[in-house]
Coordinates of N, CA and C in Angstrom, one line a residue:
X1399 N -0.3 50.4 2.7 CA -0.7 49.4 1.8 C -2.0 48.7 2.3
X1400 N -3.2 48.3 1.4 CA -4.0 48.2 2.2 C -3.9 46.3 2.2
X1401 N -5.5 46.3 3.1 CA -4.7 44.9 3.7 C -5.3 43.8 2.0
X1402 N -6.3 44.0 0.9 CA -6.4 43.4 0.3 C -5.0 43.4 -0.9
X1403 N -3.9 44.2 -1.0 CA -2.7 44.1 -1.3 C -2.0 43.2 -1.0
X1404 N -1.7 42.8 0.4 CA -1.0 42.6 1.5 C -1.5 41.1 1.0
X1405 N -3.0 41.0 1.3 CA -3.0 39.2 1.3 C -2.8 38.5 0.0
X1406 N -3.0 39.5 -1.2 CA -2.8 39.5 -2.6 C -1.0 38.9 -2.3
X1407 N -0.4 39.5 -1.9 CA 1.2 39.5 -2.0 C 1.2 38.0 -1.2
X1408 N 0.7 37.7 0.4 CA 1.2 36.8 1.0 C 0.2 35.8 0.0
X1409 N -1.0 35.0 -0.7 CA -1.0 34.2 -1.3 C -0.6 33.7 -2.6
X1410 N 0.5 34.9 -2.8 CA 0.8 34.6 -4.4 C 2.3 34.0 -3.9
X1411 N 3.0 34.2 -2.7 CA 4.0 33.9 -2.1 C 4.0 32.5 -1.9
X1412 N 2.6 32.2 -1.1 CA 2.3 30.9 -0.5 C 2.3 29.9 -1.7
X1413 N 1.4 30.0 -2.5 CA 1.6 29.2 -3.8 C 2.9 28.9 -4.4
X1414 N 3.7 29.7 -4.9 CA 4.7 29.7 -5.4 C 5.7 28.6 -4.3
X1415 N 5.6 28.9 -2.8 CA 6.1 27.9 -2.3 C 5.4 26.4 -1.9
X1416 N 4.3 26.6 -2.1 CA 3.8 25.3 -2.0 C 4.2 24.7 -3.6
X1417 N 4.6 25.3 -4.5 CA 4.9 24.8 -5.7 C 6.2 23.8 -5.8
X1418 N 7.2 25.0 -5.7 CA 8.4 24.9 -4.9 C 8.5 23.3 -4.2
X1419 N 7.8 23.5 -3.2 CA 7.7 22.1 -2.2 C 7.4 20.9 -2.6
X1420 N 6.4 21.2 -3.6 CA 5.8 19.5 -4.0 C 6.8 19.3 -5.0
X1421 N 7.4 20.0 -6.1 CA 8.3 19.6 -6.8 C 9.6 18.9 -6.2
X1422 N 10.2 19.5 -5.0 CA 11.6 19.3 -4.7 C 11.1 17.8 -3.7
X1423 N 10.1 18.2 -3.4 CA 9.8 16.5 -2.3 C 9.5 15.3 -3.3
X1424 N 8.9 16.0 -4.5 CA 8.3 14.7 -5.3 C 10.1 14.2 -5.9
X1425 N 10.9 15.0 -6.2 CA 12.2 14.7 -7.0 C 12.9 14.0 -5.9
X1426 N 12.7 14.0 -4.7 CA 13.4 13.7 -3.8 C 12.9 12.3 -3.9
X1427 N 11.8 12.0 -3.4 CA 11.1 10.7 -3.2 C 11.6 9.7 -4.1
X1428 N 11.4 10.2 -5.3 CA 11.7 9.5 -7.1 C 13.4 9.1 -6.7
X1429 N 14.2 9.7 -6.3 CA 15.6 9.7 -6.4 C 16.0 8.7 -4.9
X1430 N 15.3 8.7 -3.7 CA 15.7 7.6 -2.9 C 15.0 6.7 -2.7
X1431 N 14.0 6.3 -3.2 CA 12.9 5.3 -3.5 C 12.2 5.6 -2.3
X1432 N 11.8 6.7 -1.6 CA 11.0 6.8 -0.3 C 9.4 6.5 -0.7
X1433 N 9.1 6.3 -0.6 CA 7.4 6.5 -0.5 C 6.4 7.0 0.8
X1434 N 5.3 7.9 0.6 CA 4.8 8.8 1.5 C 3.9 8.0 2.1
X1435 N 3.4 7.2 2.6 CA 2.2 6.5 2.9 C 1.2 7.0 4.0
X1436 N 0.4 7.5 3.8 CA -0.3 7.7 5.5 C -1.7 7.7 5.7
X1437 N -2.2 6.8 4.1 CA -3.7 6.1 4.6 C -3.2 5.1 5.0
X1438 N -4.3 4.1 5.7 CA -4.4 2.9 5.9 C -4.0 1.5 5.4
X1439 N -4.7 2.0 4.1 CA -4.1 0.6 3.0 C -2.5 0.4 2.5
X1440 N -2.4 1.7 2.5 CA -1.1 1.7 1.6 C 0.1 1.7 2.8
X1441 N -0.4 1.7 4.3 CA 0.5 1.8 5.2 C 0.9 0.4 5.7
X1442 N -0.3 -0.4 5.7 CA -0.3 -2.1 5.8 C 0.2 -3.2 4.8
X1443 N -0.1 -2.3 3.0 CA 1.0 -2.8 1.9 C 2.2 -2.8 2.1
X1444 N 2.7 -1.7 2.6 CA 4.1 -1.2 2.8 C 5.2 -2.3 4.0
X1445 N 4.1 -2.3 4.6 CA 4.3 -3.1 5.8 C 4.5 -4.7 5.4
X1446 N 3.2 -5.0 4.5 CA 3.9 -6.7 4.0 C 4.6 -6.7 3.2
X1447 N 4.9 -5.6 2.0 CA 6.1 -5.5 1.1 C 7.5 -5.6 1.8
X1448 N 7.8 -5.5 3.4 CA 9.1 -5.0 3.7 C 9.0 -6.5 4.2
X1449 N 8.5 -7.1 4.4 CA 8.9 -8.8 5.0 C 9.0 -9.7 4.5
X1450 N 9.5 -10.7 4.3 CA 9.7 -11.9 3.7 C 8.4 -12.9 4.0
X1451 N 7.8 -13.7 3.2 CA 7.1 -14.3 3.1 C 7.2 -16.3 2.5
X1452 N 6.4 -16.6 3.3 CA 5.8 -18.1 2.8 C 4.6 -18.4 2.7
X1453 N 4.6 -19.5 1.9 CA 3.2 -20.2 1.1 C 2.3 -21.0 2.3
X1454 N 1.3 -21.0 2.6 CA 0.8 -22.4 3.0 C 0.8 -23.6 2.3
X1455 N 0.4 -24.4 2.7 CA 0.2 -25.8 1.6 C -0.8 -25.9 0.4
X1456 N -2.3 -24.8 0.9 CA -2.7 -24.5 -0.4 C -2.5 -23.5 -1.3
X1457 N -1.7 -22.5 -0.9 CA -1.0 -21.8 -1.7 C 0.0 -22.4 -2.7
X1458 N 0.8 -23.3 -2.2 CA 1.7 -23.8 -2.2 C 1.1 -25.0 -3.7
X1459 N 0.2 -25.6 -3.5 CA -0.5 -26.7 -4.6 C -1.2 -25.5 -5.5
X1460 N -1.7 -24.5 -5.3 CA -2.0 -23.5 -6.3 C -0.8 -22.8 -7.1
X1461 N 0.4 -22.8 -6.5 CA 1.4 -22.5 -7.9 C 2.1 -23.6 -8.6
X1462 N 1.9 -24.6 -7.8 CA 2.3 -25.7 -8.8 C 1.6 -25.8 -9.7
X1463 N 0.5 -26.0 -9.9 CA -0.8 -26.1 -10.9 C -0.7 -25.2 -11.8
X1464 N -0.4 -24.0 -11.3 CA -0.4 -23.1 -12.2 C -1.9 -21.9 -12.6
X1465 N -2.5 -22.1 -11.2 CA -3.5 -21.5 -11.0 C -3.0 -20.0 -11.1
X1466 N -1.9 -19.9 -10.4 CA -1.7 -18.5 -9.9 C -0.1 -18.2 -9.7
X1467 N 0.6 -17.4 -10.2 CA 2.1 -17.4 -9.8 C 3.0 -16.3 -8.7
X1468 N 3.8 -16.4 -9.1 CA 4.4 -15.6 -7.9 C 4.2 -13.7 -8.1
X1469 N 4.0 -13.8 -9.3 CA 3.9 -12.5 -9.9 C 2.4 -11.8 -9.8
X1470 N 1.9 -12.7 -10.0 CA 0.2 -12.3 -9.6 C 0.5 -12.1 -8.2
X1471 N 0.8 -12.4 -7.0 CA 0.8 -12.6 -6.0 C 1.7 -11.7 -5.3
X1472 N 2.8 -11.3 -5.9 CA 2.8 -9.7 -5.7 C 2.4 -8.8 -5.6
X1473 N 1.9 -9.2 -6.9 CA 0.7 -7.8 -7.2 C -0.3 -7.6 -6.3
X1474 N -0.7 -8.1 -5.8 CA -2.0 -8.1 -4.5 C -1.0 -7.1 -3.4
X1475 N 0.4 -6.9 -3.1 CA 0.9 -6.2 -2.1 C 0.8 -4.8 -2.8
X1476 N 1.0 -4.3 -3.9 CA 1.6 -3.1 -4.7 C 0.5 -2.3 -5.2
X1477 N -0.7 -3.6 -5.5 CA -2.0 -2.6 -6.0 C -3.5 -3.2 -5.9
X1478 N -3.2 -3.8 -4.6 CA -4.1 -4.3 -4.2 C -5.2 -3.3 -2.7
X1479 N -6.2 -4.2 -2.9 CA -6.9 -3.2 -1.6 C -7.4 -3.7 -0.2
X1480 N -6.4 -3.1 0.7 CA -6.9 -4.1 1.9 C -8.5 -3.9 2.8
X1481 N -9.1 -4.7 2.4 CA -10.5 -4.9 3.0 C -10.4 -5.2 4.6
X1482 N -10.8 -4.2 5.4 CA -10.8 -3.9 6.7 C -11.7 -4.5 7.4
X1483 N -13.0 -4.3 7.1 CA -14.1 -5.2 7.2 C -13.9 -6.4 7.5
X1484 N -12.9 -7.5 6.7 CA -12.8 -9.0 6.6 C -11.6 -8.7 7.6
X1485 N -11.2 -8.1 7.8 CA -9.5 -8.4 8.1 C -9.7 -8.8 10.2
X1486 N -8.5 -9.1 10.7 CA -8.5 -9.3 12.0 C -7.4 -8.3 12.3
X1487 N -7.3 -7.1 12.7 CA -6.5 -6.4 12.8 C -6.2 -6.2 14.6
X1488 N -7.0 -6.9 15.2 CA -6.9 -6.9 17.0 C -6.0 -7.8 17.3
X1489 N -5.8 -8.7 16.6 CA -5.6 -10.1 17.2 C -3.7 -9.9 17.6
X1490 N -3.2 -10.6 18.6 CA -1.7 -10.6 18.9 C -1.4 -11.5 18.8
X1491 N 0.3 -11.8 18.1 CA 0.9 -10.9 18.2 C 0.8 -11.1 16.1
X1492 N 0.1 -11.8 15.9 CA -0.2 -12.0 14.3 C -1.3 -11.7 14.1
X1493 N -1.9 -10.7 12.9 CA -2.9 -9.9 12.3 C -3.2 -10.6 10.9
X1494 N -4.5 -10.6 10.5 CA -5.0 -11.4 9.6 C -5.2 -10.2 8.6
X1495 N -5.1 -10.3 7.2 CA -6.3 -9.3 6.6 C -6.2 -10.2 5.2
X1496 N -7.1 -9.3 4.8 CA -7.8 -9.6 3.1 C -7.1 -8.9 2.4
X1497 N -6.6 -8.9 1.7 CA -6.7 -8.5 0.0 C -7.1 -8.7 -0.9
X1498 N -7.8 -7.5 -1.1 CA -8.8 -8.3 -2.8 C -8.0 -7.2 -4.1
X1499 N -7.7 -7.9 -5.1 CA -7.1 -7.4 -6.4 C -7.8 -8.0 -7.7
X1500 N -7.9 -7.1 -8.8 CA -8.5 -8.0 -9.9 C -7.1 -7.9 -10.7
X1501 N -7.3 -9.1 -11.2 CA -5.9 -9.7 -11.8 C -6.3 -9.8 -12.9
X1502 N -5.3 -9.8 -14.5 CA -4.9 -9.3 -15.2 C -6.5 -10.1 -16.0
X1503 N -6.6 -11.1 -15.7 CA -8.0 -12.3 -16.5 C -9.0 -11.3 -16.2
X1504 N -9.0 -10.3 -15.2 CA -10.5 -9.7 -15.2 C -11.4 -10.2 -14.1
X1505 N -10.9 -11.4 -13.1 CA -11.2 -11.9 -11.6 C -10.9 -11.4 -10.8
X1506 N -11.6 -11.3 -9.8 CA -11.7 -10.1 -8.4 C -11.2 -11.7 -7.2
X1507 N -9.8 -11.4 -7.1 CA -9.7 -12.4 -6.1 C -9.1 -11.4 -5.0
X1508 N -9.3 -12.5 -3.7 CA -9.0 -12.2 -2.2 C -7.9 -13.0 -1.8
X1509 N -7.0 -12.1 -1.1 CA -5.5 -13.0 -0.6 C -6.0 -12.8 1.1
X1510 N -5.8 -13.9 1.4 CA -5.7 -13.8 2.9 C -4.1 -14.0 3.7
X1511 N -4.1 -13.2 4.4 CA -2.4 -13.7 5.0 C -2.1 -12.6 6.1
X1512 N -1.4 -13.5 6.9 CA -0.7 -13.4 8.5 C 0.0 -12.7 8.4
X1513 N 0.1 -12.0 9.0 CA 0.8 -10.4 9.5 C 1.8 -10.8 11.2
X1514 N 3.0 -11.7 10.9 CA 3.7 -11.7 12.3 C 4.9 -10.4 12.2
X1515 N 5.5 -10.5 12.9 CA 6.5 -9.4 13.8 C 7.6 -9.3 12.2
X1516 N 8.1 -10.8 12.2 CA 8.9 -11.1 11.5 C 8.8 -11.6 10.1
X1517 N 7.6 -12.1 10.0 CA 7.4 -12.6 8.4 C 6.1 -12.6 8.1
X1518 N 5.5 -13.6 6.9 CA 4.4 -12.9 6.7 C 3.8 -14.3 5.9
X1519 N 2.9 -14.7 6.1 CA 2.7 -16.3 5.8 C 1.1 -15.7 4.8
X1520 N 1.2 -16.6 3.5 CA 0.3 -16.3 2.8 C -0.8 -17.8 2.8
X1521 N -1.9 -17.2 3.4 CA -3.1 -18.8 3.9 C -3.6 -18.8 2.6
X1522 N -4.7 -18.1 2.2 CA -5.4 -18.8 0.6 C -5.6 -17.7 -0.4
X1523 N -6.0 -18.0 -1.3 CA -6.6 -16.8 -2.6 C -8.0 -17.5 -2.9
X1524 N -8.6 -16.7 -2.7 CA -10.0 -17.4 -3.3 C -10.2 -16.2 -4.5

C-alpha cells in the first residue's frame, strides 16, 4: 500500500474521531453544566461567578436610585470583558480588575471589583 493510501486512511480516521470527540464532550458539558475555560477572561469570570459578593456604599446608592440593578450587574460576570490593562492582578491577597460591558441602553460601562480568597466586593460602575 503505498504511503499516500496510508495517510489518506489515517486522516479520514482522525477526522471522524475528532468528530466523534467534539460531539460527545460538547453533550457532556450541556448535561453537567461544566464549562471549558482556558483564556484569561473567561477564567477570571468564572472565578467571580463562583463567589458570593457585596455592594460598596456607592454601589449600594446606585441600585437604590435605580441607576443600575442587580441584573445588569450580573451580566458584567457572564458577558463581560475583563480589561487587563486597568486591572491590578499582582496585588495580595485581594486583586482588583475592570470590567467593561455594554448594557442593554447601548453604554459601555466599567465594573470595578475586589477579588478576595473568599468573596468578592463590588467598588463602582462608571
Amino acid at each position: 500500500m503505498s504511503f499516500i493510501k496510508r495517510l489518506g486512511f489515517f486522516l479520514f480516521g482522525l477526522s471522524i474521531g475528532i468528530v466523534f470527540l467534539a460531539v460527545f464532550l460538547k453533550n457532556k458539558a450541556e448535561e453537567t453544566g461544566t464549562e471549558f475555560c482556558y483564556f484569561p477572561n473567561c477564567r477570571v469570570l468564572k472565578d467571580l461567578r463562583s463567589k458570593s459578593y457585596s455592594y460598596s456604599d456607592e454601589v449600594t446608592k446606585m441600585v437604590l436610585t435605580g441607576e443600575i440593578d442587580s441584573l445588569q450587574i450580573k451580566s458584567f460576570f457572564t458577558d463581560g470583558e475583563v480589561d487587563f490593562k486597568h486591572s491590578d492582578t499582582k496585588s495580595t491577597p485581594c486583586k482588583t480588575y475592570a470590567i467593561e460591558h455594554e448594557l442593554k441602553s447601548g453604554t459601555l460601562k466599567t465594573l470595578t471589583v475586589t477579588n478576595c480568597p473568599t468573596k468578592i466586593i463590588i467598588e463602582n460602575i462608571k
